[in-house]
CSV table of C-alpha atoms in Angstrom, one decimal:
chain,number,residue,atom,x,y,z
G,1,MET,CA,-10.7,13.6,1.9
G,2,GLN,CA,-13.5,12.4,-0.4
G,3,GLN,CA,-16.8,11.1,0.7
G,4,THR,CA,-17.9,7.7,-0.6
G,5,VAL,CA,-20.7,5.3,0.0
G,6,VAL,CA,-20.2,1.5,0.3
G,7,ASP,CA,-22.0,0.4,-2.8
G,8,HIS,CA,-21.1,-3.3,-2.8
G,9,ILE,CA,-19.4,-5.9,-0.5
G,10,GLU,CA,-18.5,-9.2,-1.9
G,11,GLN,CA,-16.6,-12.3,-0.5
G,12,VAL,CA,-13.9,-12.9,-3.2
G,13,ALA,CA,-11.8,-15.5,-1.4
G,14,GLU,CA,-11.4,-17.1,2.0
G,15,ASP,CA,-11.2,-14.3,4.5
G,16,VAL,CA,-11.1,-11.6,1.8
G,17,VAL,CA,-13.9,-9.2,0.9
G,18,SER,CA,-14.0,-6.7,-2.0
G,19,LEU,CA,-15.5,-3.2,-1.4
G,20,VAL,CA,-16.8,-0.9,-4.1
G,21,LEU,CA,-16.9,2.6,-2.8
G,22,ARG,CA,-19.0,5.0,-4.9
G,23,GLY,CA,-18.5,8.8,-4.9
G,24,ALA,CA,-21.1,10.4,-2.7
G,25,THR,CA,-21.1,13.8,-4.4
G,26,GLY,CA,-19.7,13.1,-7.9
G,27,PRO,CA,-16.6,11.8,-9.6
G,28,LEU,CA,-13.7,10.6,-7.5
G,29,ALA,CA,-10.1,11.7,-7.9
G,30,PRO,CA,-8.2,10.0,-10.7
G,31,TRP,CA,-5.5,7.4,-10.0
G,32,GLU,CA,-3.0,5.2,-11.7
G,33,PRO,CA,-2.0,1.5,-11.2
G,34,GLY,CA,-0.1,1.1,-7.9
G,35,ALA,CA,-2.0,3.8,-6.0
G,36,HIS,CA,-3.6,3.3,-2.6
G,37,ILE,CA,-6.0,5.3,-0.5
G,38,ASP,CA,-6.5,5.9,3.2
G,39,LEU,CA,-9.9,4.6,4.4
G,40,ALA,CA,-11.2,6.4,7.5
G,41,LEU,CA,-13.3,3.8,9.4
G,42,PRO,CA,-16.2,4.5,11.7
G,43,ASN,CA,-14.3,3.0,14.6
G,44,TRP,CA,-11.8,5.9,14.4
G,45,LEU,CA,-9.1,3.9,12.7
G,46,THR,CA,-7.5,4.7,9.3
G,47,ARG,CA,-6.1,2.0,7.1
G,48,GLN,CA,-4.4,1.9,3.7
G,49,TYR,CA,-5.6,-0.3,0.8
G,50,SER,CA,-4.4,-0.6,-2.8
G,51,LEU,CA,-6.9,0.4,-5.5
G,52,CYS,CA,-7.7,-2.7,-7.5
G,53,GLY,CA,-10.5,-1.6,-9.8
G,54,ASP,CA,-10.4,0.2,-13.2
G,55,PRO,CA,-8.7,3.6,-13.3
G,56,ALA,CA,-11.0,4.6,-16.1
G,57,ASP,CA,-14.0,4.3,-13.7
G,58,GLN,CA,-14.2,7.7,-12.0
G,59,GLU,CA,-17.4,6.9,-10.2
G,60,SER,CA,-16.1,4.3,-7.8
G,61,TYR,CA,-13.0,2.8,-6.2
G,62,ARG,CA,-12.5,-0.9,-5.5
G,63,VAL,CA,-10.3,-2.3,-2.7
G,64,ALA,CA,-9.9,-5.8,-1.2
G,65,VAL,CA,-9.4,-6.5,2.5
G,66,ARG,CA,-8.1,-9.7,4.1
G,67,HIS,CA,-9.2,-10.4,7.6
G,68,ASP,CA,-6.1,-10.4,9.6
G,69,ARG,CA,-6.3,-12.8,12.6
G,70,LEU,CA,-4.1,-10.5,14.5
G,71,SER,CA,-6.1,-7.4,13.4
G,72,ARG,CA,-5.6,-4.2,15.3
G,73,GLY,CA,-9.2,-3.3,14.5
G,74,GLY,CA,-9.2,-2.3,10.9
G,75,SER,CA,-9.9,-5.5,8.9
G,76,GLU,CA,-12.0,-7.0,11.7
G,77,TYR,CA,-14.3,-4.0,11.6
G,78,ILE,CA,-14.7,-4.2,7.8
G,79,HIS,CA,-15.4,-7.9,7.9
G,80,ARG,CA,-17.7,-8.0,10.9
G,81,PHE,CA,-19.5,-4.7,10.9
G,82,LEU,CA,-19.3,-2.7,7.7
G,83,ARG,CA,-22.5,-2.7,5.7
G,84,ARG,CA,-23.7,-1.5,2.3
G,85,GLY,CA,-24.8,2.1,2.3
G,86,ARG,CA,-22.3,3.2,5.0
G,87,THR,CA,-20.7,6.6,4.2
G,88,LEU,CA,-16.8,6.5,4.4
G,89,ASP,CA,-14.2,9.2,4.0
G,90,VAL,CA,-11.2,8.3,1.8
G,91,SER,CA,-8.1,10.2,1.0
G,92,LEU,CA,-6.9,11.3,-2.4
G,93,PRO,CA,-4.9,8.4,-4.0
G,94,ARG,CA,-1.2,8.3,-3.4
G,95,ASN,CA,1.2,6.2,-5.5
G,96,HIS,CA,4.6,5.0,-4.2
G,97,PHE,CA,4.5,2.0,-6.5
G,98,PRO,CA,4.0,3.4,-10.0
G,99,LEU,CA,4.0,1.3,-13.2
G,100,LEU,CA,6.9,2.6,-15.3
G,101,PRO,CA,7.1,2.2,-19.1
G,102,ALA,CA,8.8,-1.0,-20.1
G,103,PRO,CA,8.9,-3.3,-23.2
G,104,GLU,CA,7.9,-6.3,-21.1
G,105,TYR,CA,6.5,-7.0,-17.7
G,106,LEU,CA,6.6,-9.9,-15.3
G,107,PHE,CA,4.2,-9.5,-12.4
G,108,LEU,CA,4.6,-11.5,-9.2
G,109,ALA,CA,1.8,-11.5,-6.6
G,110,GLY,CA,1.3,-13.3,-3.3
G,111,GLY,CA,-2.1,-13.5,-1.8
G,112,ILE,CA,-3.6,-10.1,-1.1
G,113,GLY,CA,-0.6,-8.6,-2.9
G,114,ILE,CA,-2.6,-9.1,-6.1
G,115,THR,CA,-4.4,-5.8,-5.4
G,116,PRO,CA,-1.9,-3.3,-6.8
G,117,ILE,CA,-0.8,-5.8,-9.4
G,118,LEU,CA,-4.2,-6.3,-10.9
G,119,PRO,CA,-4.6,-2.8,-12.5
G,120,MET,CA,-1.0,-3.0,-13.6
G,121,LEU,CA,-1.7,-6.1,-15.6
G,122,ARG,CA,-4.9,-4.5,-17.0
G,123,ALA,CA,-2.9,-1.4,-18.1
G,124,ALA,CA,-0.1,-3.5,-19.8
G,125,ALA,CA,-2.7,-5.6,-21.6
G,126,ALA,CA,-4.6,-2.5,-22.8
G,127,SER,CA,-1.3,-1.1,-24.2
G,128,ASP,CA,-0.4,-4.4,-26.0
G,129,VAL,CA,2.8,-4.7,-24.0
G,130,PRO,CA,3.9,-8.3,-23.4
G,131,ALA,CA,3.0,-9.1,-19.8
G,132,SER,CA,2.5,-12.2,-17.6
G,133,LEU,CA,1.5,-12.8,-14.0
G,134,VAL,CA,2.5,-15.5,-11.6
G,135,TYR,CA,0.0,-15.4,-8.8
G,136,MET,CA,0.8,-17.4,-5.7
G,137,GLY,CA,-1.2,-18.4,-2.6
G,138,GLN,CA,-1.5,-21.3,-0.2
G,139,SER,CA,-4.6,-22.5,-2.0
G,140,VAL,CA,-6.7,-21.2,-4.9
G,141,ALA,CA,-9.6,-20.7,-2.5
G,142,SER,CA,-7.5,-18.2,-0.6
G,143,MET,CA,-6.6,-16.1,-3.7
G,144,PRO,CA,-8.9,-13.1,-4.5
G,145,PHE,CA,-9.8,-12.4,-8.1
G,146,ALA,CA,-8.4,-15.7,-9.4
G,147,ASP,CA,-11.4,-16.4,-11.5
G,148,GLU,CA,-11.5,-12.8,-12.8
G,149,LEU,CA,-7.8,-13.1,-13.8
G,150,ARG,CA,-8.3,-16.4,-15.6
G,151,SER,CA,-11.3,-15.2,-17.6
G,152,SER,CA,-9.8,-11.9,-18.5
G,153,TYR,CA,-6.2,-12.9,-19.3
G,154,GLY,CA,-6.1,-16.6,-20.0
G,155,ASP,CA,-2.7,-18.1,-20.3
G,156,ARG,CA,-0.9,-14.9,-19.4
G,157,VAL,CA,-1.8,-15.7,-15.8
G,158,ARG,CA,-0.3,-18.6,-13.9
G,159,ILE,CA,-2.1,-19.6,-10.7
G,160,VAL,CA,0.2,-21.4,-8.2
G,161,ALA,CA,-1.2,-23.1,-5.1
G,162,THR,CA,2.0,-23.2,-3.1
G,163,ARG,CA,0.8,-25.6,-0.5
G,164,GLU,CA,0.6,-28.3,-3.2
G,165,GLN,CA,3.1,-27.0,-5.8
G,166,GLY,CA,5.6,-25.0,-3.9
G,167,ARG,CA,6.9,-21.5,-4.9
G,168,PRO,CA,8.0,-21.1,-8.5
G,169,ASP,CA,11.6,-20.8,-9.5
G,170,PHE,CA,12.1,-17.1,-9.8
G,171,THR,CA,15.5,-17.5,-11.3
G,172,ALA,CA,14.1,-19.6,-14.1
G,173,LEU,CA,11.4,-17.0,-14.7
G,174,GLY,CA,14.0,-14.3,-15.0
G,175,ALA,CA,16.0,-16.3,-17.5
G,176,ALA,CA,13.0,-16.3,-19.9
G,177,LEU,CA,12.6,-12.5,-19.9
G,178,SER,CA,13.8,-10.2,-22.6
G,179,PRO,CA,16.8,-7.9,-21.6
G,180,GLY,CA,14.6,-4.8,-21.0
G,181,ALA,CA,11.8,-6.5,-19.1
G,182,VAL,CA,11.0,-5.4,-15.5
G,183,VAL,CA,9.5,-7.2,-12.6
G,184,TYR,CA,6.8,-5.9,-10.3
G,185,ALA,CA,6.2,-7.8,-7.1
G,186,CYS,CA,3.9,-7.5,-4.1
G,187,GLY,CA,3.3,-10.1,-1.4
G,188,PRO,CA,4.6,-11.5,1.9
G,189,GLY,CA,8.2,-11.0,3.0
G,190,PRO,CA,9.6,-14.4,2.1
G,191,MET,CA,8.2,-14.1,-1.4
G,192,LEU,CA,9.8,-10.7,-1.9
G,193,ALA,CA,13.1,-11.9,-0.4
G,194,ALA,CA,13.2,-14.7,-2.9
G,195,ALA,CA,12.5,-12.2,-5.7
G,196,GLU,CA,15.2,-9.9,-4.5
G,197,ALA,CA,17.7,-12.8,-4.6
G,198,ALA,CA,16.6,-13.8,-8.1
G,199,PHE,CA,16.3,-10.4,-9.9
G,200,PRO,CA,18.8,-7.5,-10.1
G,201,ALA,CA,17.8,-4.5,-8.1
G,202,GLY,CA,17.4,-2.3,-11.2
G,203,ARG,CA,14.9,-4.8,-12.7
G,204,LEU,CA,12.7,-5.4,-9.6
G,205,HIS,CA,10.1,-3.1,-8.2
G,206,ALA,CA,8.5,-4.3,-5.0
G,207,GLU,CA,5.9,-3.1,-2.5
G,208,ARG,CA,5.8,-4.5,1.0
G,209,PHE,CA,3.1,-5.0,3.6
G,210,ARG,CA,5.7,-4.5,6.4
G,211,PRO,CA,9.0,-2.7,6.6
G,212,VAL,CA,12.3,-4.6,6.2
G,213,PRO,CA,13.9,-4.9,9.7
G,214,ARG,CA,16.9,-2.6,9.8
G,215,SER,CA,19.2,-1.2,12.5
G,216,PHE,CA,19.7,2.5,13.2
G,217,ALA,CA,21.8,4.4,15.7
G,218,PRO,CA,20.1,5.0,19.1
G,219,ASN,CA,17.4,7.6,19.1
G,220,THR,CA,18.5,11.1,20.2
G,221,ALA,CA,16.4,14.1,21.2
G,222,PHE,CA,16.0,17.0,18.7
G,223,GLU,CA,13.9,20.1,18.2
G,224,ALA,CA,11.2,20.3,15.6
G,225,VAL,CA,10.3,23.9,14.6
G,226,CYS,CA,7.0,24.5,13.0
G,227,ALA,CA,7.8,27.0,10.3
G,228,ARG,CA,4.3,28.6,10.0
G,229,SER,CA,3.8,29.3,13.7
G,230,GLY,CA,7.4,29.4,14.8
G,231,GLN,CA,6.6,27.0,17.7
G,232,THR,CA,9.4,24.7,18.8
G,233,VAL,CA,8.4,21.1,19.7
G,234,GLN,CA,10.8,19.0,21.7
G,235,VAL,CA,11.1,15.4,20.4
G,236,PRO,CA,12.5,13.1,23.1
G,237,PRO,CA,14.4,9.9,22.3
G,238,ASP,CA,11.4,7.7,23.3
G,239,GLU,CA,8.8,9.5,21.2
G,240,SER,CA,8.3,9.8,17.4
G,241,LEU,CA,8.2,13.1,15.6
G,242,LEU,CA,4.6,12.3,14.7
G,243,ASP,CA,3.5,11.8,18.3
G,244,ALA,CA,5.5,14.8,19.6
G,245,LEU,CA,3.8,17.1,17.0
G,246,THR,CA,0.4,15.6,17.8
G,247,HIS,CA,0.8,16.1,21.5
G,248,ALA,CA,1.9,19.7,20.9
G,249,GLY,CA,-1.3,20.5,19.0
G,250,TYR,CA,0.0,19.9,15.5
G,251,PRO,CA,-1.8,16.6,14.4
G,252,VAL,CA,-0.4,15.0,11.3
G,253,ALA,CA,-2.4,12.5,9.2
G,254,SER,CA,-1.1,9.0,9.8
G,255,GLY,CA,-1.9,5.4,8.9
G,256,CYS,CA,0.5,2.5,9.1
G,257,ARG,CA,3.0,4.1,11.6
G,258,GLU,CA,5.6,1.8,10.1
G,259,GLY,CA,7.0,3.9,7.2
G,260,VAL,CA,5.3,2.1,4.4
G,261,CYS,CA,2.2,4.1,3.5
G,262,GLY,CA,3.3,7.7,3.2
G,263,SER,CA,0.3,9.2,5.0
G,264,CYS,CA,2.4,11.3,7.4
G,265,GLU,CA,4.6,13.0,4.8
G,266,LEU,CA,6.0,16.4,5.9
G,267,ALA,CA,8.0,19.0,3.9
G,268,VAL,CA,11.4,19.7,5.5
G,269,VAL,CA,12.3,23.4,5.3
G,270,ASP,CA,15.7,23.1,7.1
G,271,GLY,CA,17.8,20.6,8.9
G,272,GLU,CA,18.8,17.0,8.0
G,273,PRO,CA,16.2,14.3,8.4
G,274,GLU,CA,17.2,10.7,9.1
G,275,HIS,CA,15.0,8.6,6.8
G,276,ARG,CA,13.8,5.4,8.3
G,277,ASP,CA,10.9,4.7,6.0
G,278,ASP,CA,10.6,1.8,3.6
G,279,ILE,CA,9.3,3.6,0.5
G,280,GLY,CA,12.0,6.2,-0.2
G,281,ALA,CA,11.0,9.8,0.8
G,282,PRO,CA,11.3,12.4,-2.0
G,283,ALA,CA,13.9,15.2,-1.7
G,284,GLY,CA,12.8,17.7,0.9
G,285,ARG,CA,10.2,15.3,2.5
G,286,MET,CA,10.1,12.9,5.4
G,287,TYR,CA,7.7,10.5,7.0
G,288,ALA,CA,7.1,11.6,10.6
G,289,CYS,CA,6.0,8.2,12.0
G,290,VAL,CA,9.4,6.6,11.8
G,291,SER,CA,12.0,9.1,10.5
G,292,ARG,CA,13.9,11.4,12.9
G,293,ALA,CA,16.7,14.0,12.6
G,294,LEU,CA,20.4,13.8,12.2
G,295,SER,CA,20.7,17.5,13.0
G,296,PRO,CA,19.8,18.9,16.4
G,297,ARG,CA,17.1,21.1,14.8
G,298,LEU,CA,14.6,20.3,12.1
G,299,VAL,CA,12.2,22.8,10.5
G,300,VAL,CA,9.1,21.4,9.0
G,301,ASP,CA,6.3,23.0,7.1
G,302,LEU,CA,3.6,23.1,9.7
């Protein structure tokens, strides 16, 4: 973890605040567009937020937080109680949504989904790669950084208030792209579903707020062996691997508990994991909050 100080809090849209977190003891860890951090809040909650500042700025991080009316305590605390000068611990940046080289980019953002897209657009523009952004929200007042985007990128940015204009025709947008162009999208589920219907899988890169509902075989019990200590932890059908390890005295960092943030990544030494995450675990890794085991015994690096 890195220690930061809340340097600036600004209302940037209806129900959205921007936080600038300055390194408390020196430069912060570097990051690239698409990265996010875990923010450890004083109310004992940990939440994940995409970095939306400038990667060249090693003195501070910027994130934006929408106040969720059904908040489990994270966004509500930030909006109601967090103040300038507060010290906060943040994780090293992780990136499950990297910007890959391409001859042209189309960026699609819905609401708070602008946060990982904003530094991607900045990077593309700095590299003189053709890039455009279609930014959607119910109203312009609800869309963070709309003025910043207009002033910085001009006609490369299209702002769409969907309550008045409806959602753009993604198929028509795709028809205007060059053959090698790629699409990056982040936003609510219906927007991403429309993008998936309009663009081939190899062209579209998407990041979700929530996992896609999927069906799996019924949970079965398995053993988790902690390789470093040799202790065996029983994982019953009604408990996650994450919770079973924690209850046995092997706490694992966690955040979303939905398989979309990557906080609870574990190295698998032996056995066959059943991947239930939504971000695609690398080879030899698994996410303990949702993934389980297809083999009766799983050895993890703990």
